[in-house]
mmCIF file of C-alpha atoms and ligand atoms in Angstrom:
data_model
loop_
_atom_site.group_PDB
_atom_site.id
_atom_site.type_symbol
_atom_site.label_atom_id
_atom_site.label_comp_id
_atom_site.label_asym_id
_atom_site.label_seq_id
_atom_site.Cartn_x
_atom_site.Cartn_y
_atom_site.Cartn_z
ATOM 1 C CA MET A 1159 143.218 155.910 16.246
ATOM 2 C CA THR A 1160 143.784 159.658 15.919
ATOM 3 C CA GLY A 1161 141.769 162.665 16.703
ATOM 4 C CA ALA A 1162 138.685 162.658 18.817
ATOM 5 C CA GLY A 1163 138.886 158.916 18.878
ATOM 6 C CA SER A 1164 142.217 158.776 20.590
ATOM 7 C CA ALA A 1165 140.861 160.424 23.947
ATOM 8 C CA LEU A 1166 138.447 157.459 24.705
ATOM 9 C CA ALA A 1167 140.889 155.058 23.918
ATOM 10 C CA ASP A 1168 143.631 156.275 25.638
ATOM 11 C CA ARG A 1169 141.378 156.772 29.081
ATOM 12 C CA LEU A 1170 140.184 153.129 28.635
ATOM 13 C CA ALA A 1171 143.870 152.042 28.284
ATOM 14 C CA GLN A 1172 144.754 153.609 31.741
ATOM 15 C CA GLY A 1173 142.226 151.499 33.455
ATOM 16 C CA THR A 1174 138.566 151.559 34.583
ATOM 17 C CA VAL A 1175 136.641 154.593 33.443
ATOM 18 C CA LEU A 1176 133.944 155.795 35.943
ATOM 19 C CA GLY A 1177 130.892 157.044 34.549
ATOM 20 C CA ALA A 1178 127.831 159.042 36.376
ATOM 21 C CA GLU A 1179 124.639 159.565 34.708
ATOM 22 C CA GLY A 1180 121.182 159.924 36.046
ATOM 23 C CA TYR A 1181 120.899 163.774 35.460
ATOM 24 C CA VAL A 1182 117.344 163.769 34.429
ATOM 25 C CA PHE A 1183 116.117 161.806 37.518
ATOM 26 C CA GLU A 1184 118.218 163.851 39.962
ATOM 27 C CA LEU A 1185 117.251 167.216 38.359
ATOM 28 C CA GLU A 1186 113.667 166.114 38.438
ATOM 29 C CA ARG A 1187 114.105 165.625 42.220
ATOM 30 C CA ARG A 1188 115.627 169.166 42.631
ATOM 31 C CA GLY A 1189 112.730 170.693 40.883
ATOM 32 C CA TYR A 1190 114.113 171.690 37.409
ATOM 33 C CA VAL A 1191 112.796 168.829 35.063
ATOM 34 C CA LYS A 1192 109.045 167.542 34.811
ATOM 35 C CA ALA A 1193 108.398 163.959 35.452
ATOM 36 C CA GLY A 1194 106.481 162.255 32.743
ATOM 37 C CA ALA A 1195 108.040 164.192 29.662
ATOM 38 C CA TYR A 1196 111.515 164.126 31.228
ATOM 39 C CA VAL A 1197 112.706 166.623 28.753
ATOM 40 C CA PRO A 1198 115.746 168.380 29.929
ATOM 41 C CA GLU A 1199 114.576 171.658 29.619
ATOM 42 C CA ALA A 1200 116.865 172.919 32.447
ATOM 43 C CA VAL A 1201 119.735 173.024 30.108
ATOM 44 C CA LEU A 1202 118.185 176.254 28.698
ATOM 45 C CA ASP A 1203 116.007 177.347 31.725
ATOM 46 C CA PHE A 1204 118.314 176.840 34.606
ATOM 47 C CA PRO A 1205 121.869 176.149 33.097
ATOM 48 C CA ASP A 1206 123.316 176.657 36.496
ATOM 49 C CA ALA A 1207 121.360 173.722 37.959
ATOM 50 C CA VAL A 1208 122.941 171.659 35.079
ATOM 51 C CA THR A 1209 126.379 172.878 35.702
ATOM 52 C CA GLU A 1210 126.365 172.291 39.320
ATOM 53 C CA LEU A 1211 125.164 168.733 39.077
ATOM 54 C CA HIS A 1212 128.027 168.079 36.498
ATOM 55 C CA ARG A 1213 130.471 169.571 38.861
ATOM 56 C CA GLU A 1214 129.408 167.313 41.817
ATOM 57 C CA PHE A 1215 129.725 164.317 39.520
ATOM 58 C CA LEU A 1216 133.330 165.525 38.567
ATOM 59 C CA ARG A 1217 134.190 166.111 42.225
ATOM 60 C CA ALA A 1218 132.915 162.870 43.113
ATOM 61 C CA GLY A 1219 135.280 161.320 40.652
ATOM 62 C CA ALA A 1220 133.429 160.819 37.350
ATOM 63 C CA ASP A 1221 135.783 160.663 34.209
ATOM 64 C CA VAL A 1222 133.151 161.794 31.721
ATOM 65 C CA MET A 1223 130.882 164.583 31.529
ATOM 66 C CA VAL A 1224 127.657 163.381 29.557
ATOM 67 C CA ALA A 1225 126.067 166.181 27.927
ATOM 68 C CA LEU A 1226 122.317 166.423 29.142
ATOM 69 C CA THR A 1227 120.736 165.714 25.777
ATOM 70 C CA TYR A 1228 118.723 162.618 26.727
ATOM 71 C CA TYR A 1229 115.463 163.032 25.404
ATOM 72 C CA ALA A 1230 116.433 166.163 23.854
ATOM 73 C CA HIS A 1231 115.458 165.013 20.345
ATOM 74 C CA ARG A 1232 112.846 166.470 17.767
ATOM 75 C CA ASP A 1233 110.137 164.397 18.633
ATOM 76 C CA LYS A 1234 109.997 164.850 22.555
ATOM 77 C CA LEU A 1235 110.660 168.507 22.064
ATOM 78 C CA ARG A 1236 107.853 168.839 19.717
ATOM 79 C CA ARG A 1237 105.496 167.006 22.376
ATOM 80 C CA VAL A 1238 106.176 169.619 24.885
ATOM 81 C CA GLY A 1239 106.098 172.550 22.618
ATOM 82 C CA ARG A 1240 109.802 173.352 22.409
ATOM 83 C CA GLU A 1241 110.743 172.205 18.885
ATOM 84 C CA SER A 1242 112.013 175.657 18.246
ATOM 85 C CA ASP A 1243 114.713 175.486 21.154
ATOM 86 C CA LEU A 1244 115.966 171.961 19.705
ATOM 87 C CA GLU A 1245 119.164 173.280 18.363
ATOM 88 C CA ALA A 1246 119.902 175.683 21.058
ATOM 89 C CA MET A 1247 119.297 173.131 23.921
ATOM 90 C CA ASN A 1248 121.726 170.402 22.334
ATOM 91 C CA ARG A 1249 124.443 172.786 21.717
ATOM 92 C CA GLN A 1250 124.171 174.421 25.057
ATOM 93 C CA ALA A 1251 123.927 170.947 26.857
ATOM 94 C CA VAL A 1252 127.384 170.073 25.251
ATOM 95 C CA ARG A 1253 128.831 173.622 26.213
ATOM 96 C CA LEU A 1254 127.906 173.088 29.868
ATOM 97 C CA ALA A 1255 129.355 169.621 30.048
ATOM 98 C CA ARG A 1256 132.553 170.907 27.988
ATOM 99 C CA GLU A 1257 133.102 173.980 30.738
ATOM 100 C CA VAL A 1258 132.983 171.403 33.684
ATOM 101 C CA ALA A 1259 135.037 168.937 32.056
ATOM 102 C CA ALA A 1260 137.734 171.278 31.611
ATOM 103 C CA GLU A 1261 138.112 171.929 35.423
ATOM 104 C CA GLY A 1262 138.942 168.193 36.100
ATOM 105 C CA GLY A 1263 140.404 166.847 32.664
ATOM 106 C CA ALA A 1264 137.227 164.598 32.158
ATOM 107 C CA LEU A 1265 135.835 163.562 28.705
ATOM 108 C CA VAL A 1266 133.018 164.994 27.210
ATOM 109 C CA ALA A 1267 130.407 162.455 25.795
ATOM 110 C CA GLY A 1268 127.351 163.531 23.311
ATOM 111 C CA ASN A 1269 124.111 161.698 24.121
ATOM 112 C CA VAL A 1270 121.532 160.124 22.399
ATOM 113 C CA CYS A 1271 118.917 157.474 23.702
ATOM 114 C CA ASN A 1272 115.858 155.601 22.504
ATOM 115 C CA THR A 1273 113.386 157.890 20.788
ATOM 116 C CA TRP A 1274 110.008 156.024 21.282
ATOM 117 C CA ALA A 1275 109.693 156.527 17.333
ATOM 118 C CA TYR A 1276 111.427 153.405 16.176
ATOM 119 C CA ASP A 1277 109.382 150.427 15.079
ATOM 120 C CA PRO A 1278 111.178 147.533 13.499
ATOM 121 C CA GLN A 1279 108.008 146.756 11.518
ATOM 122 C CA ASP A 1280 108.054 149.969 9.937
ATOM 123 C CA VAL A 1281 111.112 150.657 7.978
ATOM 124 C CA ALA A 1282 110.129 154.306 7.599
ATOM 125 C CA THR A 1283 110.666 154.980 11.298
ATOM 126 C CA ALA A 1284 114.428 154.117 11.040
ATOM 127 C CA ASP A 1285 115.001 157.186 8.599
ATOM 128 C CA VAL A 1286 113.175 159.324 11.269
ATOM 129 C CA VAL A 1287 115.374 158.122 14.000
ATOM 130 C CA ARG A 1288 118.362 158.510 12.073
ATOM 131 C CA ALA A 1289 117.550 162.168 11.138
ATOM 132 C CA MET A 1290 117.078 162.969 14.788
ATOM 133 C CA TYR A 1291 120.117 161.383 15.798
ATOM 134 C CA ALA A 1292 122.219 162.931 12.866
ATOM 135 C CA GLU A 1293 121.044 166.429 13.817
ATOM 136 C CA GLN A 1294 121.623 165.897 17.601
ATOM 137 C CA LEU A 1295 125.044 164.388 17.142
ATOM 138 C CA GLY A 1296 125.794 166.908 14.343
ATOM 139 C CA TRP A 1297 125.501 169.830 16.669
ATOM 140 C CA ALA A 1298 127.262 167.895 19.535
ATOM 141 C CA ALA A 1299 130.325 167.088 17.237
ATOM 142 C CA ASP A 1300 130.222 170.735 16.222
ATOM 143 C CA GLU A 1301 130.652 171.978 19.733
ATOM 144 C CA GLY A 1302 133.174 169.254 20.499
ATOM 145 C CA ILE A 1303 132.739 165.950 22.188
ATOM 146 C CA ASP A 1304 135.193 163.002 22.670
ATOM 147 C CA PHE A 1305 132.656 160.191 22.198
ATOM 148 C CA VAL A 1306 129.045 159.256 22.006
ATOM 149 C CA ILE A 1307 127.084 157.412 24.357
ATOM 150 C CA ALA A 1308 123.900 155.919 22.806
ATOM 151 C CA GLU A 1309 121.894 154.334 25.673
ATOM 152 C CA THR A 1310 118.890 152.735 27.040
ATOM 153 C CA ASN A 1311 118.325 151.189 23.721
ATOM 154 C CA ASP A 1312 115.269 148.722 23.661
ATOM 155 C CA TYR A 1313 115.934 147.889 20.154
ATOM 156 C CA LEU A 1314 119.333 146.468 18.692
ATOM 157 C CA GLY A 1315 118.031 148.235 15.545
ATOM 158 C CA GLU A 1316 117.764 151.399 16.860
ATOM 159 C CA ALA A 1317 120.978 151.130 18.694
ATOM 160 C CA LEU A 1318 122.787 150.259 15.554
ATOM 161 C CA ILE A 1319 121.329 153.586 14.054
ATOM 162 C CA GLY A 1320 122.975 155.435 16.769
ATOM 163 C CA LEU A 1321 126.165 153.576 16.359
ATOM 164 C CA GLN A 1322 125.976 154.510 12.413
ATOM 165 C CA VAL A 1323 125.544 158.183 12.962
ATOM 166 C CA SER A 1324 128.466 158.517 15.212
ATOM 167 C CA GLN A 1325 130.656 156.596 12.948
ATOM 168 C CA LYS A 1326 129.543 158.826 10.070
ATOM 169 C CA LEU A 1327 130.638 161.738 12.351
ATOM 170 C CA GLY A 1328 133.992 159.983 12.829
ATOM 171 C CA LEU A 1329 133.168 159.699 16.607
ATOM 172 C CA PRO A 1330 133.749 156.492 18.577
ATOM 173 C CA ALA A 1331 130.498 155.327 20.352
ATOM 174 C CA MET A 1332 129.627 153.663 23.604
ATOM 175 C CA VAL A 1333 126.331 151.800 22.976
ATOM 176 C CA THR A 1334 124.308 150.414 25.655
ATOM 177 C CA LEU A 1335 121.213 148.533 25.922
ATOM 178 C CA ALA A 1336 118.175 148.839 28.188
ATOM 179 C CA THR A 1337 117.133 145.510 29.778
ATOM 180 C CA THR A 1338 113.563 145.612 30.789
ATOM 181 C CA ARG A 1339 112.830 142.184 29.372
ATOM 182 C CA PRO A 1340 114.527 139.003 30.766
ATOM 183 C CA ALA A 1341 116.602 137.928 28.024
ATOM 184 C CA LYS A 1342 116.013 139.750 24.951
ATOM 185 C CA THR A 1343 115.916 143.283 23.256
ATOM 186 C CA TRP A 1344 112.354 144.436 22.115
ATOM 187 C CA ASP A 1345 113.276 143.176 18.495
ATOM 188 C CA GLY A 1346 114.071 139.833 19.866
ATOM 189 C CA TYR A 1347 118.002 139.768 20.048
ATOM 190 C CA ASP A 1348 119.602 138.023 23.206
ATOM 191 C CA TYR A 1349 121.266 140.693 25.060
ATOM 192 C CA VAL A 1350 124.655 138.953 24.710
ATOM 193 C CA GLU A 1351 124.084 138.334 20.963
ATOM 194 C CA ALA A 1352 122.943 142.169 20.597
ATOM 195 C CA CYS A 1353 126.243 143.291 22.087
ATOM 196 C CA LYS A 1354 128.245 140.926 20.123
ATOM 197 C CA ILE A 1355 126.500 142.366 16.793
ATOM 198 C CA LEU A 1356 127.155 145.935 17.946
ATOM 199 C CA ALA A 1357 130.896 145.120 18.728
ATOM 200 C CA GLY A 1358 131.129 143.638 15.368
ATOM 201 C CA HIS A 1359 129.828 146.620 13.849
ATOM 202 C CA GLY A 1360 132.687 148.760 15.316
ATOM 203 C CA ALA A 1361 131.145 149.954 18.764
ATOM 204 C CA ALA A 1362 134.224 151.100 20.971
ATOM 205 C CA ILE A 1363 132.094 150.202 24.135
ATOM 206 C CA VAL A 1364 129.173 147.954 24.551
ATOM 207 C CA GLY A 1365 126.841 147.052 27.471
ATOM 208 C CA LEU A 1366 123.979 147.696 29.628
ATOM 209 C CA ASN A 1367 122.661 150.819 31.414
ATOM 210 C CA CYS A 1368 119.658 151.729 33.403
ATOM 211 C CA ASP A 1369 116.675 149.606 34.259
ATOM 212 C CA ARG A 1370 118.590 147.071 36.288
ATOM 213 C CA GLY A 1371 120.159 147.354 39.809
ATOM 214 C CA PRO A 1372 123.320 145.989 40.636
ATOM 215 C CA ALA A 1373 122.147 142.470 41.692
ATOM 216 C CA THR A 1374 120.316 141.849 38.445
ATOM 217 C CA MET A 1375 122.815 143.504 36.107
ATOM 218 C CA LEU A 1376 125.991 142.029 37.127
ATOM 219 C CA PRO A 1377 125.051 138.221 35.999
ATOM 220 C CA LEU A 1378 123.895 139.455 32.599
ATOM 221 C CA ILE A 1379 127.103 141.843 32.263
ATOM 222 C CA ALA A 1380 129.475 138.846 33.196
ATOM 223 C CA ARG A 1381 128.038 136.886 30.293
ATOM 224 C CA ILE A 1382 128.566 139.917 27.913
ATOM 225 C CA ARG A 1383 132.122 140.345 29.125
ATOM 226 C CA ASP A 1384 132.965 136.648 28.479
ATOM 227 C CA GLN A 1385 131.680 136.938 25.140
ATOM 228 C CA VAL A 1386 132.665 140.191 23.422
ATOM 229 C CA ASP A 1387 135.987 141.292 22.528
ATOM 230 C CA CYS A 1388 135.763 145.294 23.067
ATOM 231 C CA ALA A 1389 135.367 147.250 26.098
ATOM 232 C CA VAL A 1390 132.260 146.571 28.066
ATOM 233 C CA ALA A 1391 130.062 149.151 30.093
ATOM 234 C CA ALA A 1392 127.820 148.593 33.242
ATOM 235 C CA GLN A 1393 125.855 151.608 34.337
ATOM 236 C CA PRO A 1394 122.924 150.036 36.618
ATOM 237 C CA VAL A 1395 120.412 152.074 38.533
ATOM 238 C CA PRO A 1396 120.996 152.329 42.345
ATOM 239 C CA TYR A 1397 118.046 150.408 43.356
ATOM 240 C CA ARG A 1398 117.581 147.091 44.986
ATOM 241 C CA THR A 1399 116.158 144.904 42.211
ATOM 242 C CA ASP A 1400 116.103 141.233 42.562
ATOM 243 C CA GLU A 1401 115.060 138.019 40.664
ATOM 244 C CA ALA A 1402 111.289 138.573 41.343
ATOM 245 C CA SER A 1403 111.612 142.298 40.131
ATOM 246 C CA PRO A 1404 114.801 142.404 37.863
ATOM 247 C CA THR A 1405 114.156 146.024 36.705
ATOM 248 C CA MET A 1406 113.298 149.280 38.680
ATOM 249 C CA GLU A 1407 109.965 149.483 36.672
ATOM 250 C CA SER A 1408 109.026 146.115 37.919
ATOM 251 C CA LEU A 1409 109.409 146.852 41.614
ATOM 252 C CA ARG A 1410 106.233 146.702 43.758
ATOM 253 C CA ALA A 1411 105.710 147.919 47.134
ATOM 254 C CA GLU A 1412 102.493 147.210 49.263
ATOM 255 C CA GLY A 1413 100.248 150.218 49.513
ATOM 256 C CA VAL A 1414 101.940 152.052 46.571
ATOM 257 C CA ASP A 1415 100.073 152.124 43.534
ATOM 258 C CA ARG A 1416 103.258 152.745 41.277
ATOM 259 C CA VAL A 1417 106.734 152.554 42.500
ATOM 260 C CA PHE A 1418 108.476 153.484 39.218
ATOM 261 C CA PRO A 1419 109.267 156.386 38.682
ATOM 262 C CA LEU A 1420 108.381 158.512 41.686
ATOM 263 C CA ALA A 1421 108.340 156.152 44.595
ATOM 264 C CA LEU A 1422 111.589 154.422 44.310
ATOM 265 C CA ASP A 1423 113.174 155.910 47.339
ATOM 266 C CA PRO A 1424 112.782 152.866 49.650
ATOM 267 C CA PHE A 1425 114.514 150.695 47.341
ATOM 268 C CA SER A 1426 117.722 152.861 47.140
ATOM 269 C CA CYS A 1427 121.085 151.337 47.504
ATOM 270 C CA THR A 1428 123.367 152.588 49.742
ATOM 271 C CA ARG A 1429 126.842 154.201 48.821
ATOM 272 C CA PHE A 1430 128.318 150.927 50.174
ATOM 273 C CA GLU A 1431 126.177 148.804 47.766
ATOM 274 C CA MET A 1432 127.289 150.934 44.971
ATOM 275 C CA ALA A 1433 130.839 150.802 45.995
ATOM 276 C CA ASP A 1434 130.472 146.993 46.292
ATOM 277 C CA PHE A 1435 129.146 147.014 42.863
ATOM 278 C CA ALA A 1436 132.031 149.177 41.221
ATOM 279 C CA VAL A 1437 134.654 146.617 42.846
ATOM 280 C CA ALA A 1438 132.558 143.542 41.441
ATOM 281 C CA ALA A 1439 132.260 145.188 37.935
ATOM 282 C CA ARG A 1440 135.917 145.964 37.757
ATOM 283 C CA ASP A 1441 136.762 142.432 38.853
ATOM 284 C CA LEU A 1442 134.739 140.917 36.135
ATOM 285 C CA GLY A 1443 136.572 143.064 33.467
ATOM 286 C CA VAL A 1444 133.975 145.815 33.045
ATOM 287 C CA ASN A 1445 135.914 148.791 31.592
ATOM 288 C CA TYR A 1446 133.499 151.586 32.122
ATOM 289 C CA VAL A 1447 131.694 151.334 35.417
ATOM 290 C CA GLY A 1448 128.981 153.865 36.182
ATOM 291 C CA ILE A 1449 125.367 154.394 37.554
ATOM 292 C CA CYS A 1450 122.268 155.657 36.063
ATOM 293 C CA CYS A 1451 118.892 156.869 37.118
ATOM 294 C CA GLY A 1452 118.779 157.623 40.888
ATOM 295 C CA ALA A 1453 122.356 158.396 41.200
ATOM 296 C CA GLY A 1454 123.770 160.872 43.655
ATOM 297 C CA PRO A 1455 127.200 162.280 44.054
ATOM 298 C CA HIS A 1456 127.679 160.171 47.348
ATOM 299 C CA HIS A 1457 127.438 157.039 45.159
ATOM 300 C CA VAL A 1458 129.965 158.282 42.648
ATOM 301 C CA ARG A 1459 132.431 159.087 45.371
ATOM 302 C CA ALA A 1460 132.037 155.782 47.141
ATOM 303 C CA MET A 1461 132.392 154.024 43.843
ATOM 304 C CA ALA A 1462 135.528 156.167 42.885
ATOM 305 C CA GLU A 1463 137.147 155.452 46.576
ATOM 306 C CA ALA A 1464 136.519 151.880 46.255
ATOM 307 C CA LEU A 1465 138.450 151.637 42.805
ATOM 308 C CA GLY A 1466 141.074 153.265 44.867
ATOM 309 C CA ARG A 1467 140.915 156.918 43.885
ATOM 310 C CA THR A 1468 141.064 159.787 45.864
ATOM 311 C CA VAL A 1469 138.870 162.386 44.343
ATOM 312 C CA PRO A 1470 138.124 166.135 45.072
ATOM 313 C CA ALA A 1471 135.048 165.379 47.246
ATOM 314 C CA SER A 1472 137.325 162.754 49.344
ATOM 315 C CA LYS A 1473 138.075 165.777 51.280
ATOM 316 C CA TYR A 1474 134.754 165.594 52.933
ATOM 317 C CA SER A 1475 134.511 161.934 52.928
ATOM 318 C CA PRO A 1476 133.216 160.381 56.219
ATOM 319 C CA SER A 1477 135.275 160.295 59.182
ATOM 320 C CA MET A 1478 132.853 158.422 61.799
ATOM 321 C CA ASP A 1479 135.736 158.817 64.380
ATOM 322 C CA LEU A 1480 134.806 162.361 64.641
ATOM 323 C CA HIS A 1481 131.183 161.509 65.560
ATOM 324 C CA PRO A 1482 130.107 162.247 69.096
ATOM 325 C CA ILE A 1483 128.335 159.100 69.842
ATOM 326 C CA LEU A 1484 129.893 156.635 67.002
ATOM 327 C CA GLY A 1485 133.473 157.934 67.306
ATOM 328 C CA ALA A 1486 136.109 157.860 70.195
ATOM 329 C CA ALA A 1487 134.348 160.681 72.086
ATOM 330 C CA ALA A 1488 131.502 157.920 72.883
ATOM 331 C CA SER A 1489 133.333 156.910 76.045
ATOM 332 C CA SER A 1490 132.457 160.151 77.578
ATOM 333 C CA GLN A 1491 128.712 159.797 76.871
ATOM 334 C CA ASP A 1492 125.900 159.029 79.274
ATOM 335 C CA PRO A 1493 125.652 155.221 79.298
ATOM 336 C CA ASP A 1494 121.805 155.685 78.702
ATOM 337 C CA VAL A 1495 122.261 157.635 75.696
ATOM 338 C CA LEU A 1496 124.841 155.039 74.207
ATOM 339 C CA ASP A 1497 122.200 152.390 75.026
ATOM 340 C CA ALA A 1498 119.459 154.104 73.115
ATOM 341 C CA TRP A 1499 121.888 154.632 70.036
ATOM 342 C CA ASN A 1500 123.463 151.188 70.174
ATOM 343 C CA ALA A 1501 120.290 148.903 71.188
ATOM 344 C CA THR A 1502 119.818 146.270 68.767
ATOM 345 C CA LEU A 1503 116.262 145.364 69.589
HETATM 346 ZN ZN1 ZN B 2402 118.742 155.459 33.867
#
């Protein structure tokens, strides 16, 4: 492979690639994205906020800066009355990602996602999706990206369109599926089978992102890893999903009308749980280990360190030995204070 494609292949050859996503969720929490539409208007309205989050993920060890063009496609922008900003938003998103990537030698990924416009029963929608991907990724390629991440694909059919558009532009693609249903894509393909088909069509990386937490994504990704020959990606959400509620959308809590997407906090994974996930995924042979909606830089740093790395933000990694109660100085504390902190009841 030569040119743009070689950067991703080279990085994969060096070992586990660490990804960090969840920009839309995190910027929503910070007040720069409106929940509901989830259009990344901040790219144009608050570019410094986007740059800052890129930089936080970079310092935490992310190997890839993903341009924030998730949901920045024509149909979504039309719905929020910003269709005229479409090109500017897409180009600017890549520029912001590139600027920060250059600070730490990270790769730059263009990004497309499920459009909500695709309908496998209506062949005309395939052309609509193809046109939206072509303009988004055309601008991204023009600005300069190393590869494409086509993600949260509910339909294999829509995922294949993202792959084809990427290939037409000469760009390698990482294509990952959403897994909101128990075993199959919305167009009826077993997730493992869908990944095999994507690999067969030349995706550089296949796998899963979003929706599932580590506990419910790992068993599925293990089966995918076993059965596909190309590189595999796993980017779960940092939420405690389980067999009864395998996705963040299906999580329920007493007294809460709807947990997803605004009341997920009590289900958050700790940094330690995400570190354990990173190691487990790597040990399964997952090549691209990441995190999706709900991610914070503390998760990413813990994952990087669990993978054996020291990253820029490691300068401020915890040193609990310096804590006045939990560290060595505890011996000089009042025993009653220590009892209150250490009581197990
Ligand atoms: Zn996500």
